[in-house]
Coordinates of C-alpha atoms and ligand atoms in Angstrom, one line a residue:
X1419 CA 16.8 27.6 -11.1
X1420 CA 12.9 28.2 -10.7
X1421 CA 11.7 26.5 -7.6
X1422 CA 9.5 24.3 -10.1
X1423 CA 12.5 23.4 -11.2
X1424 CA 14.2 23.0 -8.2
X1425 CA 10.8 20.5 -7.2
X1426 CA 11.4 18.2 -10.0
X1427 CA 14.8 17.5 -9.3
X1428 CA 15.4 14.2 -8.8
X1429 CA 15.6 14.2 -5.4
X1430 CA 14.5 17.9 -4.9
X1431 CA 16.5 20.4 -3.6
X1432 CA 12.7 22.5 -3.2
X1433 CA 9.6 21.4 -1.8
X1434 CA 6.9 19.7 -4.4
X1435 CA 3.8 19.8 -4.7
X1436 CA 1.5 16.7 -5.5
X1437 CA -1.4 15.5 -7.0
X1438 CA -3.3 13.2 -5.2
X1439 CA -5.8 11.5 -6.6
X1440 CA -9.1 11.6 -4.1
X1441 CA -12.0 10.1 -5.8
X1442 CA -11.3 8.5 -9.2
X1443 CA -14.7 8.0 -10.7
X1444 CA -17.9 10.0 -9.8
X1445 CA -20.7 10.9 -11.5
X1446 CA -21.5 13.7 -8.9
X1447 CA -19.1 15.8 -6.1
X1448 CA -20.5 18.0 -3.7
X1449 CA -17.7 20.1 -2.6
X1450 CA -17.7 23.0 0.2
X1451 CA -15.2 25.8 -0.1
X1452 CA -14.1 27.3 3.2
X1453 CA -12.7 30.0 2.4
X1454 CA -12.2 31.6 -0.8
X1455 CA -10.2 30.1 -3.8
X1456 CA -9.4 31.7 -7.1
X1457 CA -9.2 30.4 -10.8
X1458 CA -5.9 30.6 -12.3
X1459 CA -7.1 33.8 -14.5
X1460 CA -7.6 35.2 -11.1
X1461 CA -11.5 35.0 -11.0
X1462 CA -13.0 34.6 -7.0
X1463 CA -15.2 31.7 -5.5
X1464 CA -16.3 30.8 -2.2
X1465 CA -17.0 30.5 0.7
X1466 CA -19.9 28.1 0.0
X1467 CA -21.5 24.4 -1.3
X1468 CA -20.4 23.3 -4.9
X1469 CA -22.4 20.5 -7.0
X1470 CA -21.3 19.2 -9.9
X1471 CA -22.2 16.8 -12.3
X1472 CA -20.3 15.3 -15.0
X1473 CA -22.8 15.5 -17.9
X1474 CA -21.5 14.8 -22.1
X1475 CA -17.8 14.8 -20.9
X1476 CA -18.6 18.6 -19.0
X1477 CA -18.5 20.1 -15.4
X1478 CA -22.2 21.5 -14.4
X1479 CA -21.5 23.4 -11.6
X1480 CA -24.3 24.6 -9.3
X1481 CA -24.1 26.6 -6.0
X1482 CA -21.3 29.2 -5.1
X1483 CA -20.6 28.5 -8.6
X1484 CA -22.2 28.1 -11.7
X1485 CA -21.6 27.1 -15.1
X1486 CA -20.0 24.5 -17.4
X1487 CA -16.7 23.9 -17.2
X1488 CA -13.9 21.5 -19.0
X1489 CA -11.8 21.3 -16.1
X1490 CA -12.0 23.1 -12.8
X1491 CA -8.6 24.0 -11.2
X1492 CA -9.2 26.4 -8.0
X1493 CA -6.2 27.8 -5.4
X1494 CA -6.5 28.8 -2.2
X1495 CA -6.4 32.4 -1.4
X1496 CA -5.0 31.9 2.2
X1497 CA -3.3 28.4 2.3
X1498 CA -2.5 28.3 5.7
X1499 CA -6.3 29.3 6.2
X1500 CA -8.6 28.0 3.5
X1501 CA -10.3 24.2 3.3
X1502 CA -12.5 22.4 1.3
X1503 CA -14.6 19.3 2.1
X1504 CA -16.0 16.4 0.3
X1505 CA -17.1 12.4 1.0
X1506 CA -14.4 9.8 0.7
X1507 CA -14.3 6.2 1.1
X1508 CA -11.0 4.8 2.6
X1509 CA -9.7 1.0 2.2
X1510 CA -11.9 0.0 -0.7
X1511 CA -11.9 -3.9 -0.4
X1512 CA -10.1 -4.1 2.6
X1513 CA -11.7 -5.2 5.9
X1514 CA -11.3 -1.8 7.5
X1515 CA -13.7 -0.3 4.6
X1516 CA -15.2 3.1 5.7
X1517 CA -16.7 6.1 4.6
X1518 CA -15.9 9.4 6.1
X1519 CA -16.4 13.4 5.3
X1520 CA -13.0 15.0 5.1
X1521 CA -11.5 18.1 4.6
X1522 CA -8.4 19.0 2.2
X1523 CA -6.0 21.5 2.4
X1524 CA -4.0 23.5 -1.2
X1525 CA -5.4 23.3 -4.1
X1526 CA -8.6 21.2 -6.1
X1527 CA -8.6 19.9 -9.5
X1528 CA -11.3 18.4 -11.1
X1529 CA -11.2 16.4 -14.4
X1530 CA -13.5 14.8 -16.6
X1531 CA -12.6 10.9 -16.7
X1532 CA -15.0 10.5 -19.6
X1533 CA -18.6 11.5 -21.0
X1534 CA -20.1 11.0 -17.3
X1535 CA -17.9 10.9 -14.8
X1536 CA -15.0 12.9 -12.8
X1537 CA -12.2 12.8 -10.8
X1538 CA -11.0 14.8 -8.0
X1539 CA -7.6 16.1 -7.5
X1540 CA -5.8 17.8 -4.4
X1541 CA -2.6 19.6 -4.9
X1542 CA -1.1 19.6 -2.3
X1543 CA 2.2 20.4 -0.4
X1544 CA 4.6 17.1 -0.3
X1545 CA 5.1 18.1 3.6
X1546 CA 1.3 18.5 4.3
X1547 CA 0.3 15.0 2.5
X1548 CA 3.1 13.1 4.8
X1549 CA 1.6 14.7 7.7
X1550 CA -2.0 13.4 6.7
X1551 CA -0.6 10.1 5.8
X1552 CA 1.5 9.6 9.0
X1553 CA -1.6 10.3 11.0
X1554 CA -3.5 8.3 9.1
X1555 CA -1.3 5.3 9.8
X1556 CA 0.2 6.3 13.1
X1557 CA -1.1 7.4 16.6
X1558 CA -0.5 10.0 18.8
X1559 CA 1.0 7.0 21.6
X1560 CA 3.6 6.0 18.8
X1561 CA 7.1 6.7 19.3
X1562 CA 8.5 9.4 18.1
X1563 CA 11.7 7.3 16.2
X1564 CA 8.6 5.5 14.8
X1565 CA 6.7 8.7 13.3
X1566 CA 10.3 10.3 12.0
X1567 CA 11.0 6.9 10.1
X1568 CA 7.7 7.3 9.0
X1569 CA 7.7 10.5 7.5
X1570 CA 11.2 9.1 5.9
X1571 CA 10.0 6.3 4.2
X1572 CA 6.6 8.1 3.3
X1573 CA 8.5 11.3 1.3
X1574 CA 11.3 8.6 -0.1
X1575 CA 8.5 6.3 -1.6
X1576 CA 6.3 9.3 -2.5
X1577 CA 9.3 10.7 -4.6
X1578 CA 10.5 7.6 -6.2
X1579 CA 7.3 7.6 -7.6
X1580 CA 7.6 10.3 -9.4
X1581 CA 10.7 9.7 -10.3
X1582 CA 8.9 6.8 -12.4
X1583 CA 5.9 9.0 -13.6
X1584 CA 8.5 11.9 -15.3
X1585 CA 10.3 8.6 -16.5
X1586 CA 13.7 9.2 -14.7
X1587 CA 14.0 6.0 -13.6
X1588 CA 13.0 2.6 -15.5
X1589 CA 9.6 1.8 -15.5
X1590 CA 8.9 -1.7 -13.3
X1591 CA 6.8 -4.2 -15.6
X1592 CA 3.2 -3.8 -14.5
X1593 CA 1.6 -7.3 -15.7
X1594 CA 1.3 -11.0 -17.0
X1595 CA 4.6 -12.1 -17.2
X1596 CA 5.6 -15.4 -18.9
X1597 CA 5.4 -18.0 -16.2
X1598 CA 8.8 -19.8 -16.2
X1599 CA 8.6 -21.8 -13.2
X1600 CA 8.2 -26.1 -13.8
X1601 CA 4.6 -26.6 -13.4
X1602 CA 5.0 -30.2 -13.1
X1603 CA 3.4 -33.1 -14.7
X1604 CA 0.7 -34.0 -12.5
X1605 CA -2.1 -32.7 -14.5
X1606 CA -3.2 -31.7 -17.9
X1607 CA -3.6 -27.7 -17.9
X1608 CA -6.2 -26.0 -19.7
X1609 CA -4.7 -23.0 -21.6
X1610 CA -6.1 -20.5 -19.2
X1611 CA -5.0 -21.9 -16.7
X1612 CA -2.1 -19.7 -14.9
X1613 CA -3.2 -16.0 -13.8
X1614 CA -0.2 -14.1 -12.4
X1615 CA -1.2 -10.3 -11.4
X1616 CA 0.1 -7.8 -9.7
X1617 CA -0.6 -4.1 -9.0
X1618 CA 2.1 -1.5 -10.0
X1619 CA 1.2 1.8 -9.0
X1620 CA 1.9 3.7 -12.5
X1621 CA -1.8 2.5 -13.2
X1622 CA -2.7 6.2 -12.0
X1623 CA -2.5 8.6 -15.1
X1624 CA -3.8 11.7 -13.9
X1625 CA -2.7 12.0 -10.8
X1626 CA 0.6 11.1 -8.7
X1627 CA -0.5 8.9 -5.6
X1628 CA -4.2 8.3 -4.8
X1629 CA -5.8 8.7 -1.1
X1630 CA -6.0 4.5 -0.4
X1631 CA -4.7 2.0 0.5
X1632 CA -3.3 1.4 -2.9
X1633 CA -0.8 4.1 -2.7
X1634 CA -0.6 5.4 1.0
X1635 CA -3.7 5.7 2.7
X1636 CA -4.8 9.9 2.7
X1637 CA -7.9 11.5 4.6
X1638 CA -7.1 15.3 4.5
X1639 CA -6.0 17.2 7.3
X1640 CA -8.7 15.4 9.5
X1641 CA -6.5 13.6 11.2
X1642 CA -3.3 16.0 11.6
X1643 CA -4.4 17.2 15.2
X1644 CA -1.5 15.6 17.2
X1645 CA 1.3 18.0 18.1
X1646 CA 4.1 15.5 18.8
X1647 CA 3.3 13.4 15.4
X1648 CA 3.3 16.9 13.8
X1649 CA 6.6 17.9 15.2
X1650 CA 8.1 14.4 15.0
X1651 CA 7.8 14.6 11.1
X1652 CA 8.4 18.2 10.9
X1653 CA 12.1 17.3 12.8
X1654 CA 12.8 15.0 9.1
X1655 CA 11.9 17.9 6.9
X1656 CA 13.3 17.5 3.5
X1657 CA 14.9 13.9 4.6
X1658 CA 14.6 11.0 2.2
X1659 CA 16.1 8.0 1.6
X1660 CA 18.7 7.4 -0.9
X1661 CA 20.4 4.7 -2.7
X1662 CA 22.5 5.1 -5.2
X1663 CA 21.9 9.1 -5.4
X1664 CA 17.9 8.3 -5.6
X1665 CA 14.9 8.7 -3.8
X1666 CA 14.0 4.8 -2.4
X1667 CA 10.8 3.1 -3.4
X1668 CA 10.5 2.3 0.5
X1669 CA 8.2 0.0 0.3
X1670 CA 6.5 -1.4 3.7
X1671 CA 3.9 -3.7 5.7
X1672 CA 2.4 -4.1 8.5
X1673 CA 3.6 -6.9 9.9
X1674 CA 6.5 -9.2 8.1
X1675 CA 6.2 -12.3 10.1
X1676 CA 9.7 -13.0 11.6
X1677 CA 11.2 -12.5 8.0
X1678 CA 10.8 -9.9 5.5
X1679 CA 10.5 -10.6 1.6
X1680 CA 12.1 -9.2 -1.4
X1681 CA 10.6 -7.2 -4.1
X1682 CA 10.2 -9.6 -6.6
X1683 CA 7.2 -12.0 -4.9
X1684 CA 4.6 -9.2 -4.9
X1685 CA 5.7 -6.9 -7.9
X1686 CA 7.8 -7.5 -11.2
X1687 CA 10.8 -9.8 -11.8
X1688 CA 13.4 -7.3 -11.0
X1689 CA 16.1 -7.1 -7.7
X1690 CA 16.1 -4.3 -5.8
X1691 CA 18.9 -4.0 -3.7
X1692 CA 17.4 -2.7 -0.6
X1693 CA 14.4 -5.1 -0.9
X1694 CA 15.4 -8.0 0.1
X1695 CA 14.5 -10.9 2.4
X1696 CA 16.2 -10.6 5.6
X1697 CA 15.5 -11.8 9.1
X1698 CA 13.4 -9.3 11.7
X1699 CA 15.9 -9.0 14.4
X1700 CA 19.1 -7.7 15.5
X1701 CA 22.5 -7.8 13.7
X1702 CA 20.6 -9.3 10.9
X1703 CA 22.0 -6.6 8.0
X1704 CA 22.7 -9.1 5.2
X1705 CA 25.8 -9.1 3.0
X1706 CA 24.9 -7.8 -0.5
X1707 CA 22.5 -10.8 -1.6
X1708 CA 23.6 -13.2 1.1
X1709 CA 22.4 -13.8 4.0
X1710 CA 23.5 -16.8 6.1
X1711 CA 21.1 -16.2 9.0
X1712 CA 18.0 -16.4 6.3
X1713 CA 16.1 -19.9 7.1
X1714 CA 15.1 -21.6 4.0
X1715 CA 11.2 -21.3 4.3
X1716 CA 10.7 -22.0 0.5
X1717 CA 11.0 -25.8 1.9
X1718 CA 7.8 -26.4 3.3
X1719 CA 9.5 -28.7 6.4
X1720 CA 11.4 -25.5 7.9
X1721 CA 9.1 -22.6 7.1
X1722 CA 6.3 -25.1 9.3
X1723 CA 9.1 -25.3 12.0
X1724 CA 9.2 -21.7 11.4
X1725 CA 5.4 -21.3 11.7
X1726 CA 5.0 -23.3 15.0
X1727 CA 8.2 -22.7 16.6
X1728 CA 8.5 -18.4 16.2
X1729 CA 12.0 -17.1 16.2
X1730 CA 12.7 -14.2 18.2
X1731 CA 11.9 -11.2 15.8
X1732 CA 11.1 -7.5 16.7
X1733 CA 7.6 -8.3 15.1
X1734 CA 7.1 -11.1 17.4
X1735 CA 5.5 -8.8 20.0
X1736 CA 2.9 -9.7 22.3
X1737 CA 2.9 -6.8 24.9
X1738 CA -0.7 -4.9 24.2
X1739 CA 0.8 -1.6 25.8
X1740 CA 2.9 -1.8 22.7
X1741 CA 0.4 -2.7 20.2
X1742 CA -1.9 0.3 21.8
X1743 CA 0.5 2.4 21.1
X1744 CA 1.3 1.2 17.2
X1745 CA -1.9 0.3 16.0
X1746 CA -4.6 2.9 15.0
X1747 CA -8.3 1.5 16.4
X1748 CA -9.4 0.0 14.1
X1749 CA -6.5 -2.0 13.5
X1750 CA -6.4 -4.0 17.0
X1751 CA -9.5 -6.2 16.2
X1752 CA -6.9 -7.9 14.4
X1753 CA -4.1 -8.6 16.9
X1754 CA -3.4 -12.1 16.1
X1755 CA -1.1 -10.9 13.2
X1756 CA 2.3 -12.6 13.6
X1757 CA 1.0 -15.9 13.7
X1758 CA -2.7 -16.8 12.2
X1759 CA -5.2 -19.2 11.6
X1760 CA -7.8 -19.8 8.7
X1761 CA -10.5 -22.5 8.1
X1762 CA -11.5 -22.7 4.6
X1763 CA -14.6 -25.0 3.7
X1764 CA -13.4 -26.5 0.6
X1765 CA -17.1 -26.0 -1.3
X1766 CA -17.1 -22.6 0.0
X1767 CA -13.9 -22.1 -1.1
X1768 CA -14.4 -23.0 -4.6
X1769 CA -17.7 -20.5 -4.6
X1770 CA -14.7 -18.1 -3.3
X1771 CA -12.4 -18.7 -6.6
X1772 CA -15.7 -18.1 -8.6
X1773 CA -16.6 -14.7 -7.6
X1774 CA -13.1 -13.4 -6.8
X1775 CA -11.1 -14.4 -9.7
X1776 CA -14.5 -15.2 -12.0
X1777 CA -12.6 -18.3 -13.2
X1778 CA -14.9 -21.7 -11.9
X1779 CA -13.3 -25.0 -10.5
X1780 CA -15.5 -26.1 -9.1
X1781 CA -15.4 -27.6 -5.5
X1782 CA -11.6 -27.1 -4.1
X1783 CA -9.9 -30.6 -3.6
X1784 CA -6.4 -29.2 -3.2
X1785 CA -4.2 -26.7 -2.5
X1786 CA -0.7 -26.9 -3.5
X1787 CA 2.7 -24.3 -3.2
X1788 CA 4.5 -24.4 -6.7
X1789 CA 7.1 -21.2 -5.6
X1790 CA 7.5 -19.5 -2.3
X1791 CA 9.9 -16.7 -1.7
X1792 CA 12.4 -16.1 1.3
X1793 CA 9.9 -15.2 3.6
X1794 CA 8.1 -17.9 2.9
X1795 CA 5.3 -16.2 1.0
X1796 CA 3.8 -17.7 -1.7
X1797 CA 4.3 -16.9 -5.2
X1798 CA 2.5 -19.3 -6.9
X1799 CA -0.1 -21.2 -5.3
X1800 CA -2.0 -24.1 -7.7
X1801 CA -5.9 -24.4 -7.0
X1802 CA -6.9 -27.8 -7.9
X1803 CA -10.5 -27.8 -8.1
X1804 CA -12.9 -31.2 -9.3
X1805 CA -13.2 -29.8 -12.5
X1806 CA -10.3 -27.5 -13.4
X1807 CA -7.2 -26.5 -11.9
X1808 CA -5.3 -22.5 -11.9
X1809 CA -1.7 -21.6 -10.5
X1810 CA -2.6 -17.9 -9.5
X1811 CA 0.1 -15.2 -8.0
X1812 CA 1.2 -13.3 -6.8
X1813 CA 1.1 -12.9 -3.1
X1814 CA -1.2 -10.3 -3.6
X1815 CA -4.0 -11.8 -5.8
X1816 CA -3.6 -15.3 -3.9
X1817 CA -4.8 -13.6 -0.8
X1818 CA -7.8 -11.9 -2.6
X1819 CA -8.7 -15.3 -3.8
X1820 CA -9.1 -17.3 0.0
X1821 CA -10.7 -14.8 1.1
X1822 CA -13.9 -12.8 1.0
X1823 CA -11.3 -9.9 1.7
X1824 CA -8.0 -10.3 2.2
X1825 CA -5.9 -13.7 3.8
X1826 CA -3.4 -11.5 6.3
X1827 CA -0.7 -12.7 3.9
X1828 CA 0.3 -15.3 1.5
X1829 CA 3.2 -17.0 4.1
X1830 CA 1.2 -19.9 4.9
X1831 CA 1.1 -23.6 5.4
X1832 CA -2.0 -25.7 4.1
X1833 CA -3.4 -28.8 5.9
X1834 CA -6.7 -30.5 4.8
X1835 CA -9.2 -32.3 6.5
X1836 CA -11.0 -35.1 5.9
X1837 CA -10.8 -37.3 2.9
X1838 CA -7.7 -36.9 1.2
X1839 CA -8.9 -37.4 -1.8
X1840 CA -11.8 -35.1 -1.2
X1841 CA -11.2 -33.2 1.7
X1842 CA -14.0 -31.3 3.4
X1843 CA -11.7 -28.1 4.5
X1844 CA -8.6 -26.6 4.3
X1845 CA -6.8 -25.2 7.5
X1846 CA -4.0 -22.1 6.4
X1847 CA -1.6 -21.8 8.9
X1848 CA 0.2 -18.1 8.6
X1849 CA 2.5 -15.9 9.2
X1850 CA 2.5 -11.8 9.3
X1851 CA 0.1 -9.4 7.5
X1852 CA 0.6 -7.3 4.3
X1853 CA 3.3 -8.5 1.1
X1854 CA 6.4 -7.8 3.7
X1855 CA 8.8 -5.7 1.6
X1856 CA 11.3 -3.3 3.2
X1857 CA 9.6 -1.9 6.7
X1858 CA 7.8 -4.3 9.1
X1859 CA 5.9 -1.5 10.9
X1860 CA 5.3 -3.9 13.8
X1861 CA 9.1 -4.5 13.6
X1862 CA 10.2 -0.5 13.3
X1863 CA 7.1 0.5 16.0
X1864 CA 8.8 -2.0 19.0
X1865 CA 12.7 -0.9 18.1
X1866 CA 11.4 2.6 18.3
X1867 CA 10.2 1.7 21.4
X1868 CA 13.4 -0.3 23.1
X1869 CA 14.9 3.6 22.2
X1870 CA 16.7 2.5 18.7
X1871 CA 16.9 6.0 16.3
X1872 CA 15.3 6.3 12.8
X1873 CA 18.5 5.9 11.0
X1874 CA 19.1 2.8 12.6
X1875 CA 15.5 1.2 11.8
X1876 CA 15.9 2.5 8.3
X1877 CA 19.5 1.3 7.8
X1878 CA 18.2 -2.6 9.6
X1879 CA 15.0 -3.0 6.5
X1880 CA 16.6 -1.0 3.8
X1881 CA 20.0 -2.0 3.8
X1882 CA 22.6 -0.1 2.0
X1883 CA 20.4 3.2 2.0
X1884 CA 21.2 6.6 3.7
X1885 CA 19.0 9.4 5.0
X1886 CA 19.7 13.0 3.5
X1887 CA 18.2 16.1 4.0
X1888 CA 17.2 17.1 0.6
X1889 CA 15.2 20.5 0.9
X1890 CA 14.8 22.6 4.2
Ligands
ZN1364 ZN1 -2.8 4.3 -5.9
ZN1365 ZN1 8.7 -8.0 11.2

């Protein structure tokens, strides 16, 4: 067997490589070359400054090198050795939005998108990118169990998409699914009036993963400084997660709230056995799709209980020198994670729906849960506005909607204030941030720190999975 060969095996028994997917659209790169990198007919370029321009669906190149190209597809001569660097924005959308220069290591593709603009590709060693993205997400205080279940779920996830790109396992249903929850009967719907939407991660055609937050967030080899992150992932070389003989989509958030969710309240209608609700603290491992521990927060009595009175969880974690040590910088302006607070003004909030999901109510009078899942996450939240009403989900899109960015998570209570009829505000009472599937990284970064192993923090959110050692 070729080691191509051996890279596509589903799960490899070589190293792959990956295309990541850096900026999507541009009309204009400017890319610097340090070092020298080679066409694949052997021809030299570099060192030195690149500008291109996508002009009538063609690369103008300017600089180190010139010309017109259809595609651009340059190696490096040294690997270990040879950069290049370019502007990137990370966390488009989110509240940590920021642009930064970085620098890439392997190879760069770029690809005409259409008649003016390009996108850029790094191809890149699957053991390099889960560096970058481990450092991106993880620093140099963090526990060492924490960074190897890290680099765990980050190759498992990474290679369960693939899996899905060369089509070797099913396909999960991207979009607009029928509804076929009972909307009730206490008002007439218009026909446009239910927008469920989620974000699959197949949207991405010409490359494998891209560099945000959509996928896993990836800023080069900026950030891959640390020795003890470095050795900490290069200790799970080759180790994925497996279920049923395949890599795991391990899917994970920052901070599940006391409980985690399943799959099936941020993505499609499907069970995955792994990703399921179960609660955040010891001996919780659930019985194959029972779990008698689980509290019923889809009744909006317990999960307020639930939201006032905390349970014990490993999330549920208070102590800063912890936090400092799990949360990158910019994430501790938002420490009040595991239990939050949001006023909405209800005229405001109607402006909100407008823009966000271009679809106008008019002034918000209500607020009202139609589906919530284990976790107590909404799936399906109605907007009653004075002169339409839309039930929108899933977790996902009903936190873009409140929000001029992102509500922390869609595991809230709502209470109004003022006229009932007419209130002037709505007050969202919440629990955790991000969807909640599979790993609470709060959750793994504090059992990491009370000394339990990776295995054990992967076994506790994916149940039924093992670790392997795939490729050395
Ligand atoms: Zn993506
Ligand atoms: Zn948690």
């Amino acid at each position: 067997m070729t080691n191509n060969e051996a890279a596509k095996k589903s799960p490899p028994t070589r190293e792959p490589i990956i295309d990541v997917g850096i900026i999507d659209r541009t009309e204009s790169v400017v890319v610097r070359l340090e070092g020298s990198y080679r066409f694949a007919d052997g021809h030299r370029v570099g060192p030195g400054e690149i500008r291109v321009i996508c002009r009538d669906g063609r690369l103008s190149c300017e600089g180190a090198l010139r010309g017109e190209f259809e595609t651009l597809e340059l190696e490096p001569e040294d690997p270990a050795n040879c950069r290049f660097v370019l502007a990137a924005t990370i966390g488009i959308d989110f509240h940590w939005q920021q642009t930064e220069t970085e620098a890439f290591r392997g190879g760069l593709r770029l690809l005409v998108r259409d008649e003016s603009h390009l996108t850029v590709i790094n191809q890149v060693a699957l053991e390099t990118y889960i560096t970058s993205v481990i450092c991106s997400e993880m620093n140099a205080e963090s526990p060492v169990e924490a960074i190897r279940t890290h680099a765990v779920i980050s190759r498992s996830w990474l290679l369960a998409q693939l899996d899905r790109k060369r089509g070797q396992v099913s396909f999960l249903q991207g979009t607009k699914p029928v509804p076929k929850v009972d909307l009730g009967q206490k008002r007439d719907l218009p026909s446009f009036a239910i927008r469920i939407r989620w974000t699959e991660r197949e949207a991405h055609t010409d490359y494998d993963v891209c560099a945000d937050d959509h996928c896993q967030r990836y800023q080069g080899i900026g950030r891959t400084g640390s020795p003890q992150v470095t050795d900490a992932i290069a200790e799970t070389r080759g180790q994925v997660l497996l279920f049923a003989g395949k890599a795991c989509d391990a899917r994970f958030s920052k901070c599940c709230g006391g409980v985690t969710e399943q799959y099936q309240t941020a993505w499609g209608d499907e069970e995955i056995p792994y990703l399921v609700a179960l609660p955040d603290r010891p001996g919780s491992e659930p019985a194959p799709g029972h779990d008698p521990n689980l509290p019923a927060l889809t009744e909006e009595n317990t999960l307020r209980a639930f939201l006032q009175d905390p349970p014990a969880a490993y999330c549920n974690c208070h102590d800063a020198s912890i936090l400092r040590r799990v949360l990158n910088d910019y994430d501790q302006a938002t420490a009040d994670f595991f239990r939050w607070q949001v006023r909405l003004d209800a005229a405001q909030a109607g402006q909100l729906v407008a823009e966000k999901l271009g679809i106008d109510l008019g002034r918000l009078v209500a607020l009202e849960p139609i589906e919530r899942g284990p976790s107590g996450r909404l799936k399906r939240l109605r907007l009653v506005g004075e002169t339409n009403s839309l039930v929108v989900g899933k977790e996902l899109e009903i936190r873009r909607a409140l929000s001029p960015t992102h509500l922390y998570s869609s595991a809230f209570v709502i209470d109004s204030e003022g006229p009932t009829e007419r209130p002037d505000a709505f007050l969202l009472t919440g629990a955790g941030w991000g969807h909640g599937v599979g790993l609470c990284q709060i959750g793994a970064a504090v059992m990491a720190c009370q000394g339990i192993g990776y295995r054990e923090i992967l076994t506790h959110y994916y149940p039924g999975t093992e670790v392997v050692r795939c490729y050395g």
